[in-house]
Amino acid sequence: MIAVVTGGAGFIGSRLVEALVKQDAVVHVLDNGSTGRIDAVHPLAIVHQVDIRDPEAKAIVNAIKPDMLFHLAAQADVQRSIQDPGFDASVNIAGTLNMLDACREAGVRKFVFASTSAVYGSLQKRKLSVTDRTEPISYYGLSKLVAEHYIRLYHAFFGLHYTILRYGNVYGPGQTSKGEGGVIAIFMEKLQADLPLPVNGDGEQTRDFIYVDDVAQANIAAIANGDQGTFHVSTGRRTSVNKVVQVLQRIRKDEIIVQYREARAGDIRDSCLDNRQSQASLSWKPVTSLSEGLRLTHQSWQQRST
Ligand code: NAD
C-alpha cells in the first residue's frame, strides 16, 4: 500500500507514519514543518516539505498516486484561530480542499480526515454522539466542520471514499503545549522544570483523554473499515484534570504541587465522546489505560532531558 500522511511530522502524524511503516506501507509525508519536526519523521518515510495549500502539494500527490491519504496537517491552535480566522480557514479549509482535489485527480481510493470534538462547541451532554448538534465556538472547530462537509460532498459528486475521525483530547510522547488538547503536555513541561501544575478552576472538569498510539491505530483501522462514516476516536470515559494529577503523583512518587487558578472563560466543563459506534464499525478499540499512557508520556519527557 502507498500512503500519504499530511502533517506526518506532527505529534499524531509522526506516530501514524510509524504505524504505517510497521504495516509495510510505502509512506510519503507532506508537511511544511510549521509545528512539526521534520527530523523526527521515521527514516523509512519519504518527506516532501511543502505547504498543503500549494499547487506543488497537489502535483506531488498526483505523481505519487497513493491508495490512501491521511489528512492530519492543520492549523490546530484554537487561540490562534480566534486571533487569525483567515489563516485558520486558509489552512484548514482551503488546504483540505487542495488535498481533496489532489485525491480526485490522482484517483486516490480513500481520504481519512483528522477532525475534532471542537465541532460540538459547548454542547453539554453526558456522552456526545456523532449525530449530536454541531455548533463550534471557535474558528478552529468551524473550519474543521466545514472541511468535513467538503469531504462528504467530494464523495457525493466525485465518489471519493472517506472516513472522518473526530478525536478526543489526544496525549502522548512528542506533544507540545501548543495546539489542541495540551493540558497533559503543559503538565509535563512544568514537571520537567520543577514548577507547580497550573489547574484552571477546581480541576473537576473532565475530558476524554486518548493515547496517541490508539489514535494512530484508529487511522489504520480506517484503511479497511468505516467508509463514508464519521466516528469518535475516544475512550468514552470522563477523566477529571484532578485525576490526571493523581495518577502523575503515583508515577512520580515525589510531591507534586498544584496551583489552582481561576477557571478560563469559555472552557467547557465536561467532554466525553461515545465510541461504541467506532468500535463496532472500525473494528478498533483504545487499548492504553490512562495510567499506562501517562507513564509512557512521562518516561519520554524524562528521556528527552537526559
Ligand atoms: P501538530 O501541530 O503536531 O501537527 C500538525 C502538522 O501539520 C505539523 O507537523 C505541521 O508542521 C503540519 N502543518 C501545519 N500546517 C501545514 C500546512 N499548511 N502545510 C503542510 N503542513 C502543515 O498537531 P497534532 O496534535 O498532531 O494534530 C494532528 C491533527 O489532529 C490536526 O488535524 C488536528 O486538528 C487534529 N486533532 C488533534 C487533537 C489533539 O488533541 N492533539 C484533537 C483533535 C484533532
PDB file of N, CA and C and ligand atoms in Angstrom, residues 6-13 30-37 50-53 71-76 87 91-92 113-117 140 144 166-171 175-176 179-182, ligand 1:
ATOM      1  N   THR A   6      -0.460  13.749   5.437  1.00  0.00           N
ATOM      2  CA  THR A   6      -0.187  15.179   5.562  1.00  0.00           C
ATOM      3  C   THR A   6      -0.059  15.457   7.066  1.00  0.00           C
ATOM      4  N   GLY A   7       0.852  16.340   7.419  1.00  0.00           N
ATOM      5  CA  GLY A   7       1.085  16.593   8.847  1.00  0.00           C
ATOM      6  C   GLY A   7       1.829  15.429   9.499  1.00  0.00           C
ATOM      7  N   GLY A   8       2.534  14.662   8.690  1.00  0.00           N
ATOM      8  CA  GLY A   8       3.224  13.464   9.199  1.00  0.00           C
ATOM      9  C   GLY A   8       4.443  13.767  10.059  1.00  0.00           C
ATOM     10  N   ALA A   9       4.798  15.067  10.171  1.00  0.00           N
ATOM     11  CA  ALA A   9       5.902  15.420  11.065  1.00  0.00           C
ATOM     12  C   ALA A   9       5.371  15.897  12.416  1.00  0.00           C
ATOM     13  N   GLY A  10       4.055  15.896  12.565  1.00  0.00           N
ATOM     14  CA  GLY A  10       3.432  16.411  13.792  1.00  0.00           C
ATOM     15  C   GLY A  10       3.333  15.362  14.882  1.00  0.00           C
ATOM     16  N   PHE A  11       2.773  15.783  15.992  1.00  0.00           N
ATOM     17  CA  PHE A  11       2.631  14.916  17.165  1.00  0.00           C
ATOM     18  C   PHE A  11       1.892  13.614  16.815  1.00  0.00           C
ATOM     19  N   ILE A  12       0.707  13.701  16.248  1.00  0.00           N
ATOM     20  CA  ILE A  12      -0.066  12.486  15.944  1.00  0.00           C
ATOM     21  C   ILE A  12       0.411  11.866  14.623  1.00  0.00           C
ATOM     22  N   GLY A  13       0.633  12.729  13.623  1.00  0.00           N
ATOM     23  CA  GLY A  13       1.016  12.241  12.306  1.00  0.00           C
ATOM     24  C   GLY A  13       2.280  11.392  12.337  1.00  0.00           C
ATOM     25  N   LEU A  30       3.671  14.782   3.692  1.00  0.00           N
ATOM     26  CA  LEU A  30       3.609  16.165   3.200  1.00  0.00           C
ATOM     27  C   LEU A  30       3.481  17.058   4.419  1.00  0.00           C
ATOM     28  N   ASP A  31       4.476  17.877   4.672  1.00  0.00           N
ATOM     29  CA  ASP A  31       4.460  18.703   5.887  1.00  0.00           C
ATOM     30  C   ASP A  31       5.339  19.928   5.644  1.00  0.00           C
ATOM     31  N   ASN A  32       4.886  21.097   6.109  1.00  0.00           N
ATOM     32  CA  ASN A  32       5.712  22.297   5.913  1.00  0.00           C
ATOM     33  C   ASN A  32       6.605  22.584   7.120  1.00  0.00           C
ATOM     34  N   GLY A  33       6.510  21.727   8.140  1.00  0.00           N
ATOM     35  CA  GLY A  33       7.390  21.885   9.308  1.00  0.00           C
ATOM     36  C   GLY A  33       7.004  23.043  10.209  1.00  0.00           C
ATOM     37  N   SER A  34       5.815  23.611  10.038  1.00  0.00           N
ATOM     38  CA  SER A  34       5.454  24.799  10.833  1.00  0.00           C
ATOM     39  C   SER A  34       5.328  24.485  12.323  1.00  0.00           C
ATOM     40  N   THR A  35       4.692  23.377  12.682  1.00  0.00           N
ATOM     41  CA  THR A  35       4.631  22.993  14.104  1.00  0.00           C
ATOM     42  C   THR A  35       5.222  21.607  14.328  1.00  0.00           C
ATOM     43  N   GLY A  36       5.479  20.891  13.256  1.00  0.00           N
ATOM     44  CA  GLY A  36       6.011  19.535  13.401  1.00  0.00           C
ATOM     45  C   GLY A  36       7.527  19.518  13.318  1.00  0.00           C
ATOM     46  N   ARG A  37       8.087  18.334  13.531  1.00  0.00           N
ATOM     47  CA  ARG A  37       9.548  18.194  13.465  1.00  0.00           C
ATOM     48  C   ARG A  37       9.903  17.235  12.335  1.00  0.00           C
ATOM     49  N   VAL A  50       6.455  20.746   2.123  1.00  0.00           N
ATOM     50  CA  VAL A  50       5.604  21.558   1.257  1.00  0.00           C
ATOM     51  C   VAL A  50       4.355  21.977   2.030  1.00  0.00           C
ATOM     52  N   ASP A  51       3.771  23.088   1.617  1.00  0.00           N
ATOM     53  CA  ASP A  51       2.534  23.558   2.241  1.00  0.00           C
ATOM     54  C   ASP A  51       1.343  22.896   1.544  1.00  0.00           C
ATOM     55  N   ILE A  52       0.388  22.404   2.323  1.00  0.00           N
ATOM     56  CA  ILE A  52      -0.756  21.697   1.709  1.00  0.00           C
ATOM     57  C   ILE A  52      -1.609  22.606   0.825  1.00  0.00           C
ATOM     58  N   ARG A  53      -1.436  23.931   0.961  1.00  0.00           N
ATOM     59  CA  ARG A  53      -2.222  24.859   0.131  1.00  0.00           C
ATOM     60  C   ARG A  53      -1.571  25.104  -1.218  1.00  0.00           C
ATOM     61  N   HIS A  71      -5.279  12.830   6.135  1.00  0.00           N
ATOM     62  CA  HIS A  71      -5.099  14.292   6.179  1.00  0.00           C
ATOM     63  C   HIS A  71      -5.096  14.804   7.625  1.00  0.00           C
ATOM     64  N   LEU A  72      -3.882  15.013   8.134  1.00  0.00           N
ATOM     65  CA  LEU A  72      -3.738  15.495   9.515  1.00  0.00           C
ATOM     66  C   LEU A  72      -3.153  16.898   9.586  1.00  0.00           C
ATOM     67  N   ALA A  73      -2.543  17.379   8.503  1.00  0.00           N
ATOM     68  CA  ALA A  73      -1.946  18.722   8.553  1.00  0.00           C
ATOM     69  C   ALA A  73      -3.048  19.730   8.831  1.00  0.00           C
ATOM     70  N   ALA A  74      -2.797  20.618   9.771  1.00  0.00           N
ATOM     71  CA  ALA A  74      -3.828  21.596  10.116  1.00  0.00           C
ATOM     72  C   ALA A  74      -3.236  22.733  10.925  1.00  0.00           C
ATOM     73  N   GLN A  75      -3.981  23.800  10.982  1.00  0.00           N
ATOM     74  CA  GLN A  75      -3.765  24.850  11.952  1.00  0.00           C
ATOM     75  C   GLN A  75      -4.581  24.353  13.155  1.00  0.00           C
ATOM     76  N   ALA A  76      -3.907  23.844  14.213  1.00  0.00           N
ATOM     77  CA  ALA A  76      -4.643  23.158  15.289  1.00  0.00           C
ATOM     78  C   ALA A  76      -4.638  23.944  16.598  1.00  0.00           C
ATOM     79  N   PHE A  87      -6.275  32.967   8.513  1.00  0.00           N
ATOM     80  CA  PHE A  87      -5.182  32.000   8.379  1.00  0.00           C
ATOM     81  C   PHE A  87      -5.692  30.593   8.674  1.00  0.00           C
ATOM     82  N   VAL A  91      -5.650  27.350   5.951  1.00  0.00           N
ATOM     83  CA  VAL A  91      -5.002  26.036   6.121  1.00  0.00           C
ATOM     84  C   VAL A  91      -6.065  24.928   6.215  1.00  0.00           C
ATOM     85  N   ASN A  92      -7.056  25.137   7.080  1.00  0.00           N
ATOM     86  CA  ASN A  92      -7.977  24.030   7.384  1.00  0.00           C
ATOM     87  C   ASN A  92      -9.085  23.837   6.345  1.00  0.00           C
ATOM     88  N   PHE A 113      -9.731  11.669   7.470  1.00  0.00           N
ATOM     89  CA  PHE A 113      -9.592  13.039   7.970  1.00  0.00           C
ATOM     90  C   PHE A 113      -9.525  13.114   9.498  1.00  0.00           C
ATOM     91  N   ALA A 114      -8.593  13.939   9.993  1.00  0.00           N
ATOM     92  CA  ALA A 114      -8.469  14.185  11.436  1.00  0.00           C
ATOM     93  C   ALA A 114      -9.370  15.346  11.819  1.00  0.00           C
ATOM     94  N   SER A 115     -10.533  15.019  12.384  1.00  0.00           N
ATOM     95  CA  SER A 115     -11.418  16.073  12.870  1.00  0.00           C
ATOM     96  C   SER A 115     -11.367  16.102  14.403  1.00  0.00           C
ATOM     97  N   THR A 116     -12.300  16.782  14.992  1.00  0.00           N
ATOM     98  CA  THR A 116     -12.154  17.101  16.416  1.00  0.00           C
ATOM     99  C   THR A 116     -13.493  17.225  17.144  1.00  0.00           C
ATOM    100  N   SER A 117     -13.451  17.013  18.443  1.00  0.00           N
ATOM    101  CA  SER A 117     -14.652  17.214  19.267  1.00  0.00           C
ATOM    102  C   SER A 117     -15.013  18.702  19.326  1.00  0.00           C
ATOM    103  N   TYR A 140     -11.487  27.407  14.776  1.00  0.00           N
ATOM    104  CA  TYR A 140     -10.856  26.106  14.548  1.00  0.00           C
ATOM    105  C   TYR A 140     -11.935  25.013  14.410  1.00  0.00           C
ATOM    106  N   LYS A 144     -12.853  22.989  10.842  1.00  0.00           N
ATOM    107  CA  LYS A 144     -12.821  21.523  10.769  1.00  0.00           C
ATOM    108  C   LYS A 144     -14.193  20.993  10.326  1.00  0.00           C
ATOM    109  N   ARG A 166     -13.298  11.980  14.464  1.00  0.00           N
ATOM    110  CA  ARG A 166     -13.298  13.119  15.403  1.00  0.00           C
ATOM    111  C   ARG A 166     -12.580  12.684  16.675  1.00  0.00           C
ATOM    112  N   TYR A 167     -11.400  13.269  16.893  1.00  0.00           N
ATOM    113  CA  TYR A 167     -10.585  12.865  18.038  1.00  0.00           C
ATOM    114  C   TYR A 167     -11.035  13.573  19.316  1.00  0.00           C
ATOM    115  N   GLY A 168     -10.848  12.859  20.438  1.00  0.00           N
ATOM    116  CA  GLY A 168     -10.986  13.494  21.759  1.00  0.00           C
ATOM    117  C   GLY A 168      -9.697  14.251  22.072  1.00  0.00           C
ATOM    118  N   ASN A 169      -9.344  14.361  23.349  1.00  0.00           N
ATOM    119  CA  ASN A 169      -8.100  15.054  23.731  1.00  0.00           C
ATOM    120  C   ASN A 169      -6.939  14.071  23.640  1.00  0.00           C
ATOM    121  N   VAL A 170      -6.137  14.239  22.613  1.00  0.00           N
ATOM    122  CA  VAL A 170      -5.052  13.291  22.379  1.00  0.00           C
ATOM    123  C   VAL A 170      -3.841  13.701  23.226  1.00  0.00           C
ATOM    124  N   TYR A 171      -3.167  12.705  23.824  1.00  0.00           N
ATOM    125  CA  TYR A 171      -1.943  12.996  24.583  1.00  0.00           C
ATOM    126  C   TYR A 171      -0.931  11.891  24.312  1.00  0.00           C
ATOM    127  N   GLN A 175       4.149  15.431  22.296  1.00  0.00           N
ATOM    128  CA  GLN A 175       3.176  16.530  22.225  1.00  0.00           C
ATOM    129  C   GLN A 175       3.789  17.794  22.833  1.00  0.00           C
ATOM    130  N   THR A 176       3.457  18.939  22.271  1.00  0.00           N
ATOM    131  CA  THR A 176       3.918  20.190  22.868  1.00  0.00           C
ATOM    132  C   THR A 176       2.704  20.887  23.483  1.00  0.00           C
ATOM    133  N   GLY A 179      -1.238  23.935  20.314  1.00  0.00           N
ATOM    134  CA  GLY A 179      -2.182  23.069  19.610  1.00  0.00           C
ATOM    135  C   GLY A 179      -3.359  22.661  20.463  1.00  0.00           C
ATOM    136  N   GLU A 180      -4.002  21.561  20.051  1.00  0.00           N
ATOM    137  CA  GLU A 180      -5.241  21.153  20.718  1.00  0.00           C
ATOM    138  C   GLU A 180      -4.983  20.230  21.888  1.00  0.00           C
ATOM    139  N   GLY A 181      -5.799  20.357  22.915  1.00  0.00           N
ATOM    140  CA  GLY A 181      -5.810  19.358  23.984  1.00  0.00           C
ATOM    141  C   GLY A 181      -4.517  19.212  24.749  1.00  0.00           C
ATOM    142  N   GLY A 182      -3.835  20.353  24.992  1.00  0.00           N
ATOM    143  CA  GLY A 182      -2.476  20.259  25.522  1.00  0.00           C
ATOM    144  C   GLY A 182      -2.279  20.193  27.030  1.00  0.00           C
TER     145      GLY A 182
HETATM  146  P1  NAD B   1       0.613  19.136  15.178  1.00  0.00           P
HETATM  147  O1  NAD B   1       0.629  20.622  15.117  1.00  0.00           O
HETATM  148  O2  NAD B   1       1.655  18.454  15.998  1.00  0.00           O
HETATM  149  O3  NAD B   1       0.653  18.524  13.711  1.00  0.00           O
HETATM  150  C1  NAD B   1       0.210  19.215  12.583  1.00  0.00           C
HETATM  151  C2  NAD B   1       1.265  19.011  11.491  1.00  0.00           C
HETATM  152  O4  NAD B   1       0.800  19.668  10.309  1.00  0.00           O
HETATM  153  C3  NAD B   1       2.612  19.620  11.827  1.00  0.00           C
HETATM  154  O5  NAD B   1       3.647  18.721  11.528  1.00  0.00           O
HETATM  155  C4  NAD B   1       2.706  20.862  10.944  1.00  0.00           C
HETATM  156  O6  NAD B   1       4.033  21.190  10.606  1.00  0.00           O
HETATM  157  C5  NAD B   1       1.856  20.450   9.766  1.00  0.00           C
HETATM  158  N1  NAD B   1       1.256  21.573   9.077  1.00  0.00           N
HETATM  159  C6  NAD B   1       0.560  22.606   9.610  1.00  0.00           C
HETATM  160  N2  NAD B   1       0.156  23.459   8.652  1.00  0.00           N
HETATM  161  C7  NAD B   1       0.590  22.939   7.481  1.00  0.00           C
HETATM  162  C8  NAD B   1       0.495  23.366   6.135  1.00  0.00           C
HETATM  163  N3  NAD B   1      -0.141  24.494   5.791  1.00  0.00           N
HETATM  164  N4  NAD B   1       1.059  22.603   5.170  1.00  0.00           N
HETATM  165  C9  NAD B   1       1.726  21.454   5.483  1.00  0.00           C
HETATM  166  N5  NAD B   1       1.846  21.010   6.757  1.00  0.00           N
HETATM  167  C10 NAD B   1       1.293  21.748   7.729  1.00  0.00           C
HETATM  168  O7  NAD B   1      -0.848  18.729  15.662  1.00  0.00           O
HETATM  169  P2  NAD B   1      -1.432  17.322  16.146  1.00  0.00           P
HETATM  170  O8  NAD B   1      -1.856  17.474  17.550  1.00  0.00           O
HETATM  171  O9  NAD B   1      -0.527  16.217  15.751  1.00  0.00           O
HETATM  172  O10 NAD B   1      -2.766  17.275  15.258  1.00  0.00           O
HETATM  173  C11 NAD B   1      -2.882  16.485  14.088  1.00  0.00           C
HETATM  174  C12 NAD B   1      -4.304  16.572  13.593  1.00  0.00           C
HETATM  175  O11 NAD B   1      -5.206  16.073  14.571  1.00  0.00           O
HETATM  176  C13 NAD B   1      -4.775  18.006  13.286  1.00  0.00           C
HETATM  177  O12 NAD B   1      -5.562  17.969  12.124  1.00  0.00           O
HETATM  178  C14 NAD B   1      -5.624  18.363  14.492  1.00  0.00           C
HETATM  179  O13 NAD B   1      -6.611  19.315  14.164  1.00  0.00           O
HETATM  180  C15 NAD B   1      -6.222  17.021  14.844  1.00  0.00           C
HETATM  181  N6  NAD B   1      -6.638  16.901  16.243  1.00  0.00           N
HETATM  182  C16 NAD B   1      -5.709  16.919  17.248  1.00  0.00           C
HETATM  183  C17 NAD B   1      -6.144  16.772  18.576  1.00  0.00           C
HETATM  184  C18 NAD B   1      -5.167  16.752  19.739  1.00  0.00           C
HETATM  185  O14 NAD B   1      -5.622  16.568  20.873  1.00  0.00           O
HETATM  186  N7  NAD B   1      -3.874  16.910  19.533  1.00  0.00           N
HETATM  187  C19 NAD B   1      -7.501  16.629  18.857  1.00  0.00           C
HETATM  188  C20 NAD B   1      -8.406  16.635  17.806  1.00  0.00           C
HETATM  189  C21 NAD B   1      -7.958  16.749  16.497  1.00  0.00           C
END
